[in-house]
Structures are given as C-alpha cells and as structure tokens.
Amino acid sequence: MGSHLYSGIPRESDYKELIKSRKYLDLDFYSAQFLENHGSDLANYARKWVSSPLHQWSRKWEYPYVFDQLSSVLNKKDSAMILDAGSGVSFFPYYILSKYPAASVHCVDSNPKLSEIYRGINQKSDGKVEFRISDLRELEYPGETFDLIYCISVLEHTDSY
C-alpha cells in the first residue's frame, strides 16, 4: 500500500492494513473524541444519517484517502482555503484544522438544519469551521476562492450530476 493511499477500489488486504495503521487510528481517536464532545449537538442528525461517519463502510477508506491528498498540498503551503462540498456534519473538517491550524475550512450543504449544529459545535471547538447553506451547482463564492475542494460520499445523493 505504501505511505499514500491510491484512488479506486482498495483490495481487502490494503483495507485491513489501513485500519491497523497509525494514520487510521489517529482519525479514529479524533472521531471518537469529537463524538464524545459533541454528541448532544449531533443527536438529531445521527438519527437520519449515521452516528459515527468514520465507521461507515466506505468512509474508512475515503477519509484517510482525502486526508492524504489534502496533506500532500497542505504540507507545502503556509495556509489554504478548503471547501468541503456537500459536507453534512462530521469530525473531518475539524480534524483537518487540528492538523493544519492555518487552514480555513468552509463547509457547504443544502440542508438548512445543519447551521444550528455547526454553530453548537463551533462554540465548543478550538478550530472554527464556516458553514453555508448552498446548492453545489450554485455556490455563492467568487471563482478561485479555494485552494482545495473535496467531496466525500455526496454525489450519489444528488439527482442531477
């Protein structure tokens, strides 16, 4: 598998290697702490989606993969503007800020109920994530605002690709 994860469908052996790695265990620890600290903020959200996003079957590969890709750029920059397109709510943007405090993470989702959840989490967190309600097809940011954009498990929930 090497130090960076590859795109595409992982082999079972790569997947098993990953979930034993320091990379994954660090994500897992942060996710558990995040859920413990913000469980009350996430209670209603978890009823509809999932209580622990990292432990969804595909996300065990997706989060480490995306973090690897982000890190390959962030390790070379002093700061960066990052967009989480179709963010939902998870530990991940806060994890990025914990590793790269000079970064700025902006989350966008079409669900207006998420504003209150982000507000509650931001009040209790060191890193602040900006959240906006927006359709991904009509973002309210000027062109070239972001250095990096990621989208995790979103497109399959849209009806117009």
PDB file of C-alpha atoms in Angstrom:
ATOM      1  CA  MET A   1       0.000   0.000   0.000  1.00  0.00           C
ATOM      2  CA  GLY A   2       2.841   2.448   0.709  1.00  0.00           C
ATOM      3  CA  SER A   3       2.552   5.755   2.547  1.00  0.00           C
ATOM      4  CA  HIS A   4      -0.158   7.240   0.290  1.00  0.00           C
ATOM      5  CA  LEU A   5      -3.472   5.611  -0.466  1.00  0.00           C
ATOM      6  CA  TYR A   6      -4.387   5.100  -4.090  1.00  0.00           C
ATOM      7  CA  SER A   7      -7.675   6.045  -5.726  1.00  0.00           C
ATOM      8  CA  GLY A   8     -10.172   3.445  -6.802  1.00  0.00           C
ATOM      9  CA  ILE A   9     -11.434   0.377  -5.040  1.00  0.00           C
ATOM     10  CA  PRO A  10      -8.980  -0.958  -2.448  1.00  0.00           C
ATOM     11  CA  ARG A  11      -8.036  -4.593  -2.182  1.00  0.00           C
ATOM     12  CA  GLU A  12      -9.173  -6.280   1.017  1.00  0.00           C
ATOM     13  CA  SER A  13      -5.555  -6.627   2.147  1.00  0.00           C
ATOM     14  CA  ASP A  14      -4.982  -2.861   1.698  1.00  0.00           C
ATOM     15  CA  TYR A  15      -8.143  -2.094   3.630  1.00  0.00           C
ATOM     16  CA  LYS A  16      -7.110  -4.373   6.510  1.00  0.00           C
ATOM     17  CA  GLU A  17      -3.638  -2.824   6.543  1.00  0.00           C
ATOM     18  CA  LEU A  18      -5.100   0.671   6.593  1.00  0.00           C
ATOM     19  CA  ILE A  19      -7.407   0.147   9.582  1.00  0.00           C
ATOM     20  CA  LYS A  20      -4.421  -1.022  11.641  1.00  0.00           C
ATOM     21  CA  SER A  21      -2.246   1.921  10.592  1.00  0.00           C
ATOM     22  CA  ARG A  22      -1.293   4.926  12.698  1.00  0.00           C
ATOM     23  CA  LYS A  23      -2.953   7.107  10.027  1.00  0.00           C
ATOM     24  CA  TYR A  24      -6.349   5.452  10.536  1.00  0.00           C
ATOM     25  CA  LEU A  25      -6.027   5.064  14.303  1.00  0.00           C
ATOM     26  CA  ASP A  26      -5.342   8.802  14.618  1.00  0.00           C
ATOM     27  CA  LEU A  27      -8.509   9.572  12.646  1.00  0.00           C
ATOM     28  CA  ASP A  28     -10.437   7.042  14.717  1.00  0.00           C
ATOM     29  CA  PHE A  29      -9.249   8.551  18.016  1.00  0.00           C
ATOM     30  CA  TYR A  30     -10.117  12.084  16.885  1.00  0.00           C
ATOM     31  CA  SER A  31     -13.529  10.943  15.628  1.00  0.00           C
ATOM     32  CA  ALA A  32     -14.317   9.238  18.955  1.00  0.00           C
ATOM     33  CA  GLN A  33     -13.323  12.362  20.914  1.00  0.00           C
ATOM     34  CA  PHE A  34     -15.369  14.549  18.581  1.00  0.00           C
ATOM     35  CA  LEU A  35     -18.445  12.353  19.048  1.00  0.00           C
ATOM     36  CA  GLU A  36     -17.971  12.348  22.812  1.00  0.00           C
ATOM     37  CA  ASN A  37     -17.624  16.143  22.946  1.00  0.00           C
ATOM     38  CA  HIS A  38     -20.436  16.926  20.507  1.00  0.00           C
ATOM     39  CA  GLY A  39     -22.879  14.026  20.897  1.00  0.00           C
ATOM     40  CA  SER A  40     -25.679  16.290  22.084  1.00  0.00           C
ATOM     41  CA  ASP A  41     -25.214  18.590  19.071  1.00  0.00           C
ATOM     42  CA  LEU A  42     -25.291  15.614  16.713  1.00  0.00           C
ATOM     43  CA  ALA A  43     -28.145  13.594  18.270  1.00  0.00           C
ATOM     44  CA  ASN A  44     -30.892  14.551  15.798  1.00  0.00           C
ATOM     45  CA  TYR A  45     -28.513  14.459  12.832  1.00  0.00           C
ATOM     46  CA  ALA A  46     -27.350  10.938  13.712  1.00  0.00           C
ATOM     47  CA  ARG A  47     -30.937   9.666  13.688  1.00  0.00           C
ATOM     48  CA  LYS A  48     -31.252  10.459   9.976  1.00  0.00           C
ATOM     49  CA  TRP A  49     -27.705   9.772   8.796  1.00  0.00           C
ATOM     50  CA  VAL A  50     -25.197   7.951  10.958  1.00  0.00           C
ATOM     51  CA  SER A  51     -23.796   8.428  14.450  1.00  0.00           C
ATOM     52  CA  SER A  52     -20.172   7.733  13.516  1.00  0.00           C
ATOM     53  CA  PRO A  53     -19.323   8.737   9.920  1.00  0.00           C
ATOM     54  CA  LEU A  54     -15.829   7.237  10.022  1.00  0.00           C
ATOM     55  CA  HIS A  55     -17.297   3.801  10.671  1.00  0.00           C
ATOM     56  CA  GLN A  56     -19.477   3.681   7.589  1.00  0.00           C
ATOM     57  CA  TRP A  57     -18.083   1.013   5.290  1.00  0.00           C
ATOM     58  CA  SER A  58     -16.624   3.216   2.533  1.00  0.00           C
ATOM     59  CA  ARG A  59     -15.564   6.106   4.746  1.00  0.00           C
ATOM     60  CA  LYS A  60     -12.865   4.052   6.443  1.00  0.00           C
ATOM     61  CA  TRP A  61     -11.009   4.387   3.137  1.00  0.00           C
ATOM     62  CA  GLU A  62     -12.412   7.725   1.922  1.00  0.00           C
ATOM     63  CA  TYR A  63     -11.445   9.901   4.897  1.00  0.00           C
ATOM     64  CA  PRO A  64      -7.815   8.711   5.054  1.00  0.00           C
ATOM     65  CA  TYR A  65      -7.547   8.943   1.258  1.00  0.00           C
ATOM     66  CA  VAL A  66      -8.851  12.515   1.157  1.00  0.00           C
ATOM     67  CA  PHE A  67      -6.658  13.498   4.100  1.00  0.00           C
ATOM     68  CA  ASP A  68      -3.604  12.103   2.271  1.00  0.00           C
ATOM     69  CA  GLN A  69      -4.478  14.115  -0.814  1.00  0.00           C
ATOM     70  CA  LEU A  70      -5.035  17.306   1.203  1.00  0.00           C
ATOM     71  CA  SER A  71      -1.825  16.772   3.171  1.00  0.00           C
ATOM     72  CA  SER A  72       0.234  16.428   0.010  1.00  0.00           C
ATOM     73  CA  VAL A  73      -0.715  20.048  -0.767  1.00  0.00           C
ATOM     74  CA  LEU A  74      -1.001  21.474   2.764  1.00  0.00           C
ATOM     75  CA  ASN A  75       2.484  20.289   3.719  1.00  0.00           C
ATOM     76  CA  LYS A  76       3.832  22.677   1.055  1.00  0.00           C
ATOM     77  CA  LYS A  77       1.712  25.729   1.923  1.00  0.00           C
ATOM     78  CA  ASP A  78       1.525  28.069   4.901  1.00  0.00           C
ATOM     79  CA  SER A  79      -2.253  28.251   4.685  1.00  0.00           C
ATOM     80  CA  ALA A  80      -5.101  27.243   2.404  1.00  0.00           C
ATOM     81  CA  MET A  81      -8.790  27.806   1.838  1.00  0.00           C
ATOM     82  CA  ILE A  82     -10.567  24.439   1.706  1.00  0.00           C
ATOM     83  CA  LEU A  83     -14.126  23.651   0.640  1.00  0.00           C
ATOM     84  CA  ASP A  84     -15.990  20.592   1.890  1.00  0.00           C
ATOM     85  CA  ALA A  85     -18.642  20.336  -0.835  1.00  0.00           C
ATOM     86  CA  GLY A  86     -21.799  18.634   0.401  1.00  0.00           C
ATOM     87  CA  SER A  87     -20.381  18.417   3.887  1.00  0.00           C
ATOM     88  CA  GLY A  88     -23.170  17.108   6.049  1.00  0.00           C
ATOM     89  CA  VAL A  89     -21.718  17.127   9.563  1.00  0.00           C
ATOM     90  CA  SER A  90     -18.698  15.109  10.622  1.00  0.00           C
ATOM     91  CA  PHE A  91     -15.482  15.293  12.562  1.00  0.00           C
ATOM     92  CA  PHE A  92     -13.441  15.585   9.366  1.00  0.00           C
ATOM     93  CA  PRO A  93     -13.235  19.378   8.782  1.00  0.00           C
ATOM     94  CA  TYR A  94     -12.304  19.809  12.449  1.00  0.00           C
ATOM     95  CA  TYR A  95      -9.688  17.066  12.126  1.00  0.00           C
ATOM     96  CA  ILE A  96      -8.141  18.941   9.202  1.00  0.00           C
ATOM     97  CA  LEU A  97      -7.974  22.113  11.321  1.00  0.00           C
ATOM     98  CA  SER A  98      -6.400  20.193  14.208  1.00  0.00           C
ATOM     99  CA  LYS A  99      -3.562  19.124  11.898  1.00  0.00           C
ATOM    100  CA  TYR A 100      -3.355  22.331   9.833  1.00  0.00           C
ATOM    101  CA  PRO A 101      -4.468  25.226  12.078  1.00  0.00           C
ATOM    102  CA  ALA A 102      -3.538  27.853   9.459  1.00  0.00           C
ATOM    103  CA  ALA A 103      -6.047  26.368   7.031  1.00  0.00           C
ATOM    104  CA  SER A 104      -9.587  27.656   6.673  1.00  0.00           C
ATOM    105  CA  VAL A 105     -12.302  25.044   6.120  1.00  0.00           C
ATOM    106  CA  HIS A 106     -15.649  26.048   4.645  1.00  0.00           C
ATOM    107  CA  CYS A 107     -18.483  23.535   4.583  1.00  0.00           C
ATOM    108  CA  VAL A 108     -21.410  23.796   2.188  1.00  0.00           C
ATOM    109  CA  ASP A 109     -24.570  21.724   2.248  1.00  0.00           C
ATOM    110  CA  SER A 110     -28.127  22.263   1.058  1.00  0.00           C
ATOM    111  CA  ASN A 111     -29.656  21.227   4.406  1.00  0.00           C
ATOM    112  CA  PRO A 112     -30.638  24.349   6.398  1.00  0.00           C
ATOM    113  CA  LYS A 113     -30.910  22.344   9.643  1.00  0.00           C
ATOM    114  CA  LEU A 114     -27.114  21.980   9.705  1.00  0.00           C
ATOM    115  CA  SER A 115     -26.500  25.665  10.523  1.00  0.00           C
ATOM    116  CA  GLU A 116     -27.548  25.203  14.135  1.00  0.00           C
ATOM    117  CA  ILE A 117     -25.457  22.041  14.503  1.00  0.00           C
ATOM    118  CA  TYR A 118     -22.321  23.790  13.202  1.00  0.00           C
ATOM    119  CA  ARG A 119     -22.996  26.757  15.476  1.00  0.00           C
ATOM    120  CA  GLY A 120     -23.157  24.446  18.509  1.00  0.00           C
ATOM    121  CA  ILE A 121     -20.023  22.536  17.559  1.00  0.00           C
ATOM    122  CA  ASN A 122     -18.064  25.722  16.763  1.00  0.00           C
ATOM    123  CA  GLN A 123     -18.910  27.164  20.191  1.00  0.00           C
ATOM    124  CA  LYS A 124     -17.191  24.172  21.835  1.00  0.00           C
ATOM    125  CA  SER A 125     -14.280  23.719  19.399  1.00  0.00           C
ATOM    126  CA  ASP A 126     -10.832  25.256  19.062  1.00  0.00           C
ATOM    127  CA  GLY A 127     -10.989  25.247  15.278  1.00  0.00           C
ATOM    128  CA  LYS A 128     -13.889  27.085  13.678  1.00  0.00           C
ATOM    129  CA  VAL A 129     -15.495  25.800  10.514  1.00  0.00           C
ATOM    130  CA  GLU A 130     -17.539  28.166   8.393  1.00  0.00           C
ATOM    131  CA  PHE A 131     -20.826  26.681   7.227  1.00  0.00           C
ATOM    132  CA  ARG A 132     -23.099  27.927   4.445  1.00  0.00           C
ATOM    133  CA  ILE A 133     -26.336  26.607   3.059  1.00  0.00           C
ATOM    134  CA  SER A 134     -25.959  26.343  -0.687  1.00  0.00           C
ATOM    135  CA  ASP A 135     -26.637  24.187  -3.696  1.00  0.00           C
ATOM    136  CA  LEU A 136     -23.346  22.770  -5.009  1.00  0.00           C
ATOM    137  CA  ARG A 137     -24.328  23.799  -8.527  1.00  0.00           C
ATOM    138  CA  GLU A 138     -24.684  27.449  -7.494  1.00  0.00           C
ATOM    139  CA  LEU A 139     -22.016  28.224  -4.901  1.00  0.00           C
ATOM    140  CA  GLU A 140     -22.006  31.748  -3.537  1.00  0.00           C
ATOM    141  CA  TYR A 141     -18.223  32.122  -3.552  1.00  0.00           C
ATOM    142  CA  PRO A 142     -16.243  34.079  -6.129  1.00  0.00           C
ATOM    143  CA  GLY A 143     -14.209  31.982  -8.579  1.00  0.00           C
ATOM    144  CA  GLU A 144     -10.796  30.812  -7.408  1.00  0.00           C
ATOM    145  CA  THR A 145     -11.683  31.290  -3.719  1.00  0.00           C
ATOM    146  CA  PHE A 146     -10.473  27.829  -2.730  1.00  0.00           C
ATOM    147  CA  ASP A 147      -7.089  26.174  -2.937  1.00  0.00           C
ATOM    148  CA  LEU A 148      -8.568  22.716  -2.323  1.00  0.00           C
ATOM    149  CA  ILE A 149     -12.042  21.210  -2.702  1.00  0.00           C
ATOM    150  CA  TYR A 150     -13.142  17.779  -1.552  1.00  0.00           C
ATOM    151  CA  CYS A 151     -16.427  15.938  -1.725  1.00  0.00           C
ATOM    152  CA  ILE A 152     -16.951  12.718   0.249  1.00  0.00           C
ATOM    153  CA  SER A 153     -19.922  10.414  -0.383  1.00  0.00           C
ATOM    154  CA  VAL A 154     -22.121  13.188  -1.781  1.00  0.00           C
ATOM    155  CA  LEU A 155     -22.687  12.793  -5.482  1.00  0.00           C
ATOM    156  CA  GLU A 156     -24.705   9.593  -5.081  1.00  0.00           C
ATOM    157  CA  HIS A 157     -27.250  11.652  -3.097  1.00  0.00           C
ATOM    158  CA  THR A 158     -27.855  14.156  -5.895  1.00  0.00           C
ATOM    159  CA  ASP A 159     -30.444  13.829  -8.605  1.00  0.00           C
ATOM    160  CA  SER A 160     -28.614  15.955 -11.159  1.00  0.00           C
ATOM    161  CA  TYR A 161     -24.956  15.155 -11.748  1.00  0.00           C
TER     162      TYR A 161
END
